């Protein structure tokens, strides 16, 4: 019994040492400097805005008779009764 518990302690100690060594190697292995996220976002946003300026919209569809014949078919939503003021309150 004592032999088994000392084996478990040695095994747990070995696993902890391997985990710490792996973590240390992982943290120190970063050799290239990381690019800040704001630089990437700024570059992508600048590219997007430069592409948006070149878009040409055809407005002839607005004068098309088929477009003008379209009607609004929305259905008004009626007033529904409100729920409980405190949804977490107990029922009495």
Short mmCIF file of the N, C-alpha and C atoms (twelve columns), coordinates in Angstrom:
data_MODEL
# 
_entry.id   MODEL 
# 
loop_
_atom_site.group_PDB 
_atom_site.id 
_atom_site.type_symbol 
_atom_site.label_atom_id 
_atom_site.label_alt_id 
_atom_site.label_comp_id 
_atom_site.label_asym_id 
_atom_site.label_seq_id 
_atom_site.Cartn_x 
_atom_site.Cartn_y 
_atom_site.Cartn_z 
_atom_site.pdbx_PDB_model_num 
ATOM 1   N N  . UNK A 1  0.817   -1.184 0.000   1 
ATOM 2   C CA . UNK A 1  0.000   0.000  0.000   1 
ATOM 3   C C  . UNK A 1  0.864   1.251  0.000   1 
ATOM 4   N N  . UNK A 2  1.895   1.280  0.813   1 
ATOM 5   C CA . UNK A 2  2.777   2.435  0.885   1 
ATOM 6   C C  . UNK A 2  3.541   2.584  -0.422  1 
ATOM 7   N N  . UNK A 3  3.886   1.477  -1.032  1 
ATOM 8   C CA . UNK A 3  4.607   1.492  -2.295  1 
ATOM 9   C C  . UNK A 3  3.743   2.110  -3.397  1 
ATOM 10  N N  . UNK A 4  2.456   1.804  -3.377  1 
ATOM 11  C CA . UNK A 4  1.541   2.331  -4.383  1 
ATOM 12  C C  . UNK A 4  1.342   3.834  -4.209  1 
ATOM 13  N N  . UNK A 5  1.230   4.310  -2.983  1 
ATOM 14  C CA . UNK A 5  1.027   5.740  -2.753  1 
ATOM 15  C C  . UNK A 5  2.278   6.538  -3.107  1 
ATOM 16  N N  . UNK A 6  3.465   5.995  -2.865  1 
ATOM 17  C CA . UNK A 6  4.683   6.710  -3.255  1 
ATOM 18  C C  . UNK A 6  4.832   6.729  -4.776  1 
ATOM 19  N N  . UNK A 7  4.385   5.656  -5.455  1 
ATOM 20  C CA . UNK A 7  4.410   5.652  -6.922  1 
ATOM 21  C C  . UNK A 7  3.479   6.733  -7.465  1 
ATOM 22  N N  . UNK A 8  2.295   6.870  -6.866  1 
ATOM 23  C CA . UNK A 8  1.344   7.900  -7.296  1 
ATOM 24  C C  . UNK A 8  1.917   9.295  -7.091  1 
ATOM 25  N N  . UNK A 9  2.592   9.525  -5.969  1 
ATOM 26  C CA . UNK A 9  3.206   10.829 -5.719  1 
ATOM 27  C C  . UNK A 9  4.299   11.126 -6.736  1 
ATOM 28  N N  . UNK A 10 5.117   10.140 -7.050  1 
ATOM 29  C CA . UNK A 10 6.185   10.332 -8.038  1 
ATOM 30  C C  . UNK A 10 5.580   10.607 -9.409  1 
ATOM 31  N N  . UNK A 11 4.535   9.875  -9.767  1 
ATOM 32  C CA . UNK A 11 3.877   10.075 -11.062 1 
ATOM 33  C C  . UNK A 11 3.263   11.472 -11.150 1 
ATOM 34  N N  . UNK A 12 2.589   11.912 -10.110 1 
ATOM 35  C CA . UNK A 12 1.993   13.254 -10.101 1 
ATOM 36  C C  . UNK A 12 3.080   14.320 -10.173 1 
ATOM 37  N N  . UNK A 13 4.166   14.138 -9.439  1 
ATOM 38  C CA . UNK A 13 5.282   15.082 -9.494  1 
ATOM 39  C C  . UNK A 13 5.890   15.154 -10.881 1 
ATOM 40  N N  . UNK A 14 6.045   14.001 -11.534 1 
ATOM 41  C CA . UNK A 14 6.595   13.963 -12.887 1 
ATOM 42  C C  . UNK A 14 5.677   14.699 -13.864 1 
ATOM 43  N N  . UNK A 15 4.379   14.480 -13.746 1 
ATOM 44  C CA . UNK A 15 3.416   15.142 -14.638 1 
ATOM 45  C C  . UNK A 15 3.451   16.652 -14.428 1 
ATOM 46  N N  . UNK A 16 3.556   17.091 -13.188 1 
ATOM 47  C CA . UNK A 16 3.615   18.528 -12.899 1 
ATOM 48  C C  . UNK A 16 4.884   19.132 -13.481 1 
ATOM 49  N N  . UNK A 17 6.016   18.449 -13.335 1 
ATOM 50  C CA . UNK A 17 7.286   18.962 -13.868 1 
ATOM 51  C C  . UNK A 17 7.238   19.040 -15.386 1 
ATOM 52  N N  . UNK A 18 6.694   18.005 -16.035 1 
ATOM 53  C CA . UNK A 18 6.585   18.018 -17.500 1 
ATOM 54  C C  . UNK A 18 5.655   19.151 -17.945 1 
ATOM 55  N N  . UNK A 19 4.555   19.364 -17.231 1 
ATOM 56  C CA . UNK A 19 3.627   20.438 -17.592 1 
ATOM 57  C C  . UNK A 19 4.280   21.803 -17.432 1 
ATOM 58  N N  . UNK A 20 5.012   22.000 -16.361 1 
ATOM 59  C CA . UNK A 20 5.698   23.279 -16.159 1 
ATOM 60  C C  . UNK A 20 6.774   23.504 -17.210 1 
ATOM 61  N N  . UNK A 21 7.536   22.460 -17.534 1 
ATOM 62  C CA . UNK A 21 8.573   22.595 -18.557 1 
ATOM 63  C C  . UNK A 21 7.950   22.890 -19.918 1 
ATOM 64  N N  . UNK A 22 6.858   22.216 -20.247 1 
ATOM 65  C CA . UNK A 22 6.173   22.474 -21.513 1 
ATOM 66  C C  . UNK A 22 5.630   23.884 -21.584 1 
ATOM 67  N N  . UNK A 23 5.054   24.355 -20.492 1 
ATOM 68  C CA . UNK A 23 4.547   25.724 -20.459 1 
ATOM 69  C C  . UNK A 23 5.650   26.743 -20.609 1 
ATOM 70  N N  . UNK A 24 6.779   26.495 -19.959 1 
ATOM 71  C CA . UNK A 24 7.915   27.408 -20.072 1 
ATOM 72  C C  . UNK A 24 8.430   27.451 -21.510 1 
ATOM 73  N N  . UNK A 25 8.567   26.277 -22.135 1 
ATOM 74  C CA . UNK A 25 9.043   26.239 -23.520 1 
ATOM 75  C C  . UNK A 25 8.052   26.908 -24.465 1 
ATOM 76  N N  . UNK A 26 6.776   26.739 -24.208 1 
ATOM 77  C CA . UNK A 26 5.764   27.358 -25.058 1 
ATOM 78  C C  . UNK A 26 5.812   28.882 -24.955 1 
ATOM 79  N N  . UNK A 27 5.945   29.379 -23.749 1 
ATOM 80  C CA . UNK A 27 5.952   30.830 -23.536 1 
ATOM 81  C C  . UNK A 27 7.218   31.461 -24.095 1 
ATOM 82  N N  . UNK A 28 8.355   30.812 -23.951 1 
ATOM 83  C CA . UNK A 28 9.621   31.396 -24.399 1 
ATOM 84  C C  . UNK A 28 9.911   31.132 -25.864 1 
ATOM 85  N N  . UNK A 29 9.110   30.310 -26.547 1 
ATOM 86  C CA . UNK A 29 9.410   29.982 -27.941 1 
ATOM 87  C C  . UNK A 29 8.889   31.015 -28.927 1 
ATOM 88  N N  . UNK A 30 8.197   32.033 -28.477 1 
ATOM 89  C CA . UNK A 30 7.684   33.063 -29.378 1 
ATOM 90  C C  . UNK A 30 8.870   33.891 -29.848 1 
ATOM 91  N N  . UNK A 31 9.262   33.672 -31.119 1 
ATOM 92  C CA . UNK A 31 10.449  34.357 -31.626 1 
ATOM 93  C C  . UNK A 31 10.101  35.568 -32.479 1 
ATOM 94  N N  . UNK A 32 8.933   35.564 -33.105 1 
ATOM 95  C CA . UNK A 32 8.548   36.695 -33.941 1 
ATOM 96  C C  . UNK A 32 7.674   37.635 -33.126 1 
ATOM 97  N N  . UNK A 33 7.874   38.926 -33.271 1 
ATOM 98  C CA . UNK A 33 7.014   39.861 -32.541 1 
ATOM 99  C C  . UNK A 33 5.590   39.794 -33.091 1 
ATOM 100 N N  . UNK A 34 4.636   39.854 -32.215 1 
ATOM 101 C CA . UNK A 34 3.246   39.785 -32.614 1 
ATOM 102 C C  . UNK A 34 2.780   41.143 -33.129 1 
ATOM 103 N N  . UNK A 35 2.014   41.127 -34.214 1 
ATOM 104 C CA . UNK A 35 1.460   42.347 -34.774 1 
ATOM 105 C C  . UNK A 35 0.249   42.748 -33.946 1 
ATOM 106 N N  . UNK A 36 0.196   43.983 -33.527 1 
ATOM 107 C CA . UNK A 36 -0.974  44.402 -32.747 1 
ATOM 108 C C  . UNK A 36 -2.253  44.273 -33.565 1 
ATOM 109 N N  . UNK A 37 -3.312  43.892 -32.914 1 
ATOM 110 C CA . UNK A 37 -4.591  43.692 -33.578 1 
ATOM 111 C C  . UNK A 37 -5.124  44.994 -34.161 1 
ATOM 112 N N  . UNK A 38 -4.815  46.118 -33.542 1 
ATOM 113 C CA . UNK A 38 -5.321  47.392 -34.050 1 
ATOM 114 C C  . UNK A 38 -4.715  47.724 -35.404 1 
ATOM 115 N N  . UNK A 39 -3.467  47.333 -35.639 1 
ATOM 116 C CA . UNK A 39 -2.839  47.585 -36.936 1 
ATOM 117 C C  . UNK A 39 -3.532  46.777 -38.019 1 
ATOM 118 N N  . UNK A 40 -3.833  45.512 -37.727 1 
ATOM 119 C CA . UNK A 40 -4.513  44.662 -38.703 1 
ATOM 120 C C  . UNK A 40 -5.906  45.209 -38.985 1 
ATOM 121 N N  . UNK A 41 -6.622  45.603 -37.955 1 
ATOM 122 C CA . UNK A 41 -7.972  46.122 -38.115 1 
ATOM 123 C C  . UNK A 41 -7.961  47.432 -38.887 1 
ATOM 124 N N  . UNK A 42 -7.018  48.304 -38.607 1 
ATOM 125 C CA . UNK A 42 -6.931  49.585 -39.303 1 
ATOM 126 C C  . UNK A 42 -6.637  49.375 -40.777 1 
ATOM 127 N N  . UNK A 43 -5.741  48.456 -41.089 1 
ATOM 128 C CA . UNK A 43 -5.412  48.178 -42.485 1 
ATOM 129 C C  . UNK A 43 -6.616  47.611 -43.218 1 
ATOM 130 N N  . UNK A 44 -7.324  46.679 -42.603 1 
ATOM 131 C CA . UNK A 44 -8.498  46.085 -43.237 1 
ATOM 132 C C  . UNK A 44 -9.593  47.125 -43.436 1 
ATOM 133 N N  . UNK A 45 -9.776  48.010 -42.474 1 
ATOM 134 C CA . UNK A 45 -10.797 49.048 -42.585 1 
ATOM 135 C C  . UNK A 45 -10.446 50.035 -43.687 1 
ATOM 136 N N  . UNK A 46 -9.194  50.402 -43.790 1 
ATOM 137 C CA . UNK A 46 -8.759  51.324 -44.842 1 
ATOM 138 C C  . UNK A 46 -8.977  50.706 -46.216 1 
ATOM 139 N N  . UNK A 47 -8.645  49.435 -46.367 1 
ATOM 140 C CA . UNK A 47 -8.870  48.751 -47.643 1 
ATOM 141 C C  . UNK A 47 -10.355 48.691 -47.980 1 
ATOM 142 N N  . UNK A 48 -11.180 48.418 -46.982 1 
ATOM 143 C CA . UNK A 48 -12.618 48.335 -47.207 1 
ATOM 144 C C  . UNK A 48 -13.180 49.677 -47.664 1 
ATOM 145 N N  . UNK A 49 -12.792 50.757 -46.995 1 
ATOM 146 C CA . UNK A 49 -13.293 52.074 -47.372 1 
ATOM 147 C C  . UNK A 49 -12.806 52.498 -48.752 1 
ATOM 148 N N  . UNK A 50 -11.604 52.115 -49.131 1 
ATOM 149 C CA . UNK A 50 -11.123 52.475 -50.465 1 
ATOM 150 C C  . UNK A 50 -11.880 51.701 -51.538 1 
ATOM 151 N N  . UNK A 51 -12.317 50.478 -51.230 1 
ATOM 152 C CA . UNK A 51 -13.094 49.701 -52.197 1 
ATOM 153 C C  . UNK A 51 -14.533 50.188 -52.285 1 
ATOM 154 N N  . UNK A 52 -15.089 50.678 -51.201 1 
ATOM 155 C CA . UNK A 52 -16.472 51.153 -51.209 1 
ATOM 156 C C  . UNK A 52 -16.617 52.376 -52.107 1 
ATOM 157 N N  . UNK A 53 -15.624 53.208 -52.168 1 
ATOM 158 C CA . UNK A 53 -15.689 54.412 -52.991 1 
ATOM 159 C C  . UNK A 53 -15.807 54.119 -54.478 1 
ATOM 160 N N  . UNK A 54 -15.373 52.954 -54.922 1 
ATOM 161 C CA . UNK A 54 -15.410 52.629 -56.348 1 
ATOM 162 C C  . UNK A 54 -16.711 51.949 -56.769 1 
ATOM 163 N N  . UNK A 55 -17.642 51.741 -55.855 1 
ATOM 164 C CA . UNK A 55 -18.907 51.075 -56.185 1 
ATOM 165 C C  . UNK A 55 -19.825 52.068 -56.891 1 
ATOM 166 N N  . UNK A 56 -20.378 51.646 -58.013 1 
ATOM 167 C CA . UNK A 56 -21.320 52.459 -58.778 1 
ATOM 168 C C  . UNK A 56 -22.708 51.830 -58.661 1 
ATOM 169 N N  . UNK A 57 -23.683 52.584 -58.182 1 
ATOM 170 C CA . UNK A 57 -25.043 52.082 -58.042 1 
ATOM 171 C C  . UNK A 57 -25.890 52.511 -59.228 1 
ATOM 172 N N  . UNK A 58 -26.659 51.558 -59.768 1 
ATOM 173 C CA . UNK A 58 -27.560 51.841 -60.876 1 
ATOM 174 C C  . UNK A 58 -28.916 52.225 -60.293 1 
ATOM 175 N N  . UNK A 59 -29.295 53.485 -60.435 1 
ATOM 176 C CA . UNK A 59 -30.555 53.967 -59.862 1 
ATOM 177 C C  . UNK A 59 -31.713 53.903 -60.851 1 
ATOM 178 N N  . UNK A 60 -31.504 53.323 -62.018 1 
ATOM 179 C CA . UNK A 60 -32.585 53.216 -63.007 1 
ATOM 180 C C  . UNK A 60 -33.706 52.307 -62.512 1 
ATOM 181 N N  . UNK A 61 -33.406 51.390 -61.616 1 
ATOM 182 C CA . UNK A 61 -34.434 50.476 -61.113 1 
ATOM 183 C C  . UNK A 61 -35.528 51.226 -60.360 1 
ATOM 184 N N  . UNK A 62 -35.201 52.373 -59.788 1 
ATOM 185 C CA . UNK A 62 -36.193 53.129 -59.031 1 
ATOM 186 C C  . UNK A 62 -37.280 53.718 -59.919 1 
ATOM 187 N N  . UNK A 63 -37.003 53.909 -61.189 1 
ATOM 188 C CA . UNK A 63 -38.011 54.441 -62.109 1 
ATOM 189 C C  . UNK A 63 -38.687 53.338 -62.921 1 
ATOM 190 N N  . UNK A 64 -38.348 52.090 -62.672 1 
ATOM 191 C CA . UNK A 64 -38.947 50.957 -63.368 1 
ATOM 192 C C  . UNK A 64 -40.400 50.798 -62.915 1 
ATOM 193 N N  . UNK A 65 -41.340 50.596 -63.856 1 
ATOM 194 C CA . UNK A 65 -42.759 50.446 -63.483 1 
ATOM 195 C C  . UNK A 65 -43.004 49.248 -62.556 1 
ATOM 196 N N  . UNK A 66 -42.267 48.188 -62.726 1 
ATOM 197 C CA . UNK A 66 -42.443 47.025 -61.843 1 
ATOM 198 C C  . UNK A 66 -42.060 47.374 -60.400 1 
ATOM 199 N N  . UNK A 67 -41.009 48.155 -60.254 1 
ATOM 200 C CA . UNK A 67 -40.594 48.564 -58.916 1 
ATOM 201 C C  . UNK A 67 -41.629 49.494 -58.297 1 
ATOM 202 N N  . UNK A 68 -42.163 50.402 -59.106 1 
ATOM 203 C CA . UNK A 68 -43.156 51.352 -58.603 1 
ATOM 204 C C  . UNK A 68 -44.477 50.669 -58.261 1 
ATOM 205 N N  . UNK A 69 -44.737 49.490 -58.854 1 
ATOM 206 C CA . UNK A 69 -45.986 48.770 -58.581 1 
ATOM 207 C C  . UNK A 69 -45.923 47.990 -57.269 1 
ATOM 208 N N  . UNK A 70 -44.771 47.884 -56.660 1 
ATOM 209 C CA . UNK A 70 -44.650 47.152 -55.404 1 
ATOM 210 C C  . UNK A 70 -45.417 47.869 -54.301 1 
ATOM 211 N N  . UNK A 71 -46.074 47.097 -53.446 1 
ATOM 212 C CA . UNK A 71 -46.828 47.679 -52.335 1 
ATOM 213 C C  . UNK A 71 -46.321 47.109 -51.015 1 
ATOM 214 N N  . UNK A 72 -46.575 47.842 -49.975 1 
ATOM 215 C CA . UNK A 72 -46.173 47.432 -48.636 1 
ATOM 216 C C  . UNK A 72 -47.226 46.484 -48.073 1 
ATOM 217 N N  . UNK A 73 -46.829 45.276 -47.696 1 
ATOM 218 C CA . UNK A 73 -47.785 44.288 -47.195 1 
ATOM 219 C C  . UNK A 73 -47.517 43.951 -45.720 1 
ATOM 220 N N  . UNK A 74 -47.006 44.904 -44.978 1 
ATOM 221 C CA . UNK A 74 -46.723 44.635 -43.572 1 
ATOM 222 C C  . UNK A 74 -48.015 44.510 -42.782 1 
ATOM 223 N N  . UNK A 75 -47.968 43.711 -41.744 1 
ATOM 224 C CA . UNK A 75 -49.118 43.505 -40.865 1 
ATOM 225 C C  . UNK A 75 -48.800 44.172 -39.533 1 
ATOM 226 N N  . UNK A 76 -49.656 45.095 -39.089 1 
ATOM 227 C CA . UNK A 76 -49.365 45.748 -37.810 1 
ATOM 228 C C  . UNK A 76 -49.473 44.743 -36.660 1 
ATOM 229 N N  . UNK A 77 -48.554 44.859 -35.734 1 
ATOM 230 C CA . UNK A 77 -48.542 43.980 -34.570 1 
ATOM 231 C C  . UNK A 77 -49.326 44.646 -33.462 1 
ATOM 232 N N  . UNK A 78 -50.289 43.929 -32.912 1 
ATOM 233 C CA . UNK A 78 -51.120 44.475 -31.851 1 
ATOM 234 C C  . UNK A 78 -50.389 44.494 -30.522 1 
ATOM 235 N N  . UNK A 79 -50.965 45.239 -29.580 1 
ATOM 236 C CA . UNK A 79 -50.385 45.332 -28.247 1 
ATOM 237 C C  . UNK A 79 -50.652 44.031 -27.503 1 
ATOM 238 N N  . UNK A 80 -49.608 43.393 -27.020 1 
ATOM 239 C CA . UNK A 80 -49.718 42.149 -26.266 1 
ATOM 240 C C  . UNK A 80 -49.658 42.457 -24.777 1 
ATOM 241 N N  . UNK A 81 -50.292 41.616 -23.946 1 
ATOM 242 C CA . UNK A 81 -50.180 41.850 -22.502 1 
ATOM 243 C C  . UNK A 81 -48.746 41.623 -22.044 1 
ATOM 244 N N  . UNK A 82 -48.337 42.449 -21.102 1 
ATOM 245 C CA . UNK A 82 -46.972 42.347 -20.604 1 
ATOM 246 C C  . UNK A 82 -46.855 41.164 -19.659 1 
ATOM 247 N N  . UNK A 83 -45.647 40.669 -19.507 1 
ATOM 248 C CA . UNK A 83 -45.381 39.563 -18.598 1 
ATOM 249 C C  . UNK A 83 -45.264 40.041 -17.163 1 
ATOM 250 N N  . UNK A 84 -44.694 39.198 -16.345 1 
ATOM 251 C CA . UNK A 84 -44.516 39.535 -14.931 1 
ATOM 252 C C  . UNK A 84 -43.486 40.640 -14.783 1 
ATOM 253 N N  . UNK A 85 -43.660 41.478 -13.776 1 
ATOM 254 C CA . UNK A 85 -42.692 42.553 -13.562 1 
ATOM 255 C C  . UNK A 85 -41.365 42.007 -13.083 1 
ATOM 256 N N  . UNK A 86 -41.403 40.922 -12.305 1 
ATOM 257 C CA . UNK A 86 -40.175 40.284 -11.836 1 
ATOM 258 C C  . UNK A 86 -40.246 38.807 -12.217 1 
ATOM 259 N N  . UNK A 87 -39.577 38.404 -13.280 1 
ATOM 260 C CA . UNK A 87 -39.691 37.015 -13.732 1 
ATOM 261 C C  . UNK A 87 -39.077 36.016 -12.758 1 
ATOM 262 N N  . UNK A 88 -38.264 36.469 -11.823 1 
ATOM 263 C CA . UNK A 88 -37.613 35.565 -10.882 1 
ATOM 264 C C  . UNK A 88 -38.362 35.461 -9.553  1 
ATOM 265 N N  . UNK A 89 -39.434 36.214 -9.405  1 
ATOM 266 C CA . UNK A 89 -40.203 36.163 -8.162  1 
ATOM 267 C C  . UNK A 89 -40.920 34.823 -8.067  1 
ATOM 268 N N  . UNK A 90 -41.120 34.344 -6.855  1 
ATOM 269 C CA . UNK A 90 -41.795 33.059 -6.660  1 
ATOM 270 C C  . UNK A 90 -43.303 33.234 -6.841  1 
ATOM 271 N N  . UNK A 91 -43.971 32.144 -7.210  1 
ATOM 272 C CA . UNK A 91 -45.420 32.155 -7.368  1 
ATOM 273 C C  . UNK A 91 -46.060 31.946 -6.004  1 
ATOM 274 N N  . UNK A 92 -47.016 32.798 -5.621  1 
ATOM 275 C CA . UNK A 92 -47.689 32.644 -4.319  1 
ATOM 276 C C  . UNK A 92 -49.129 32.308 -4.541  1 
# 
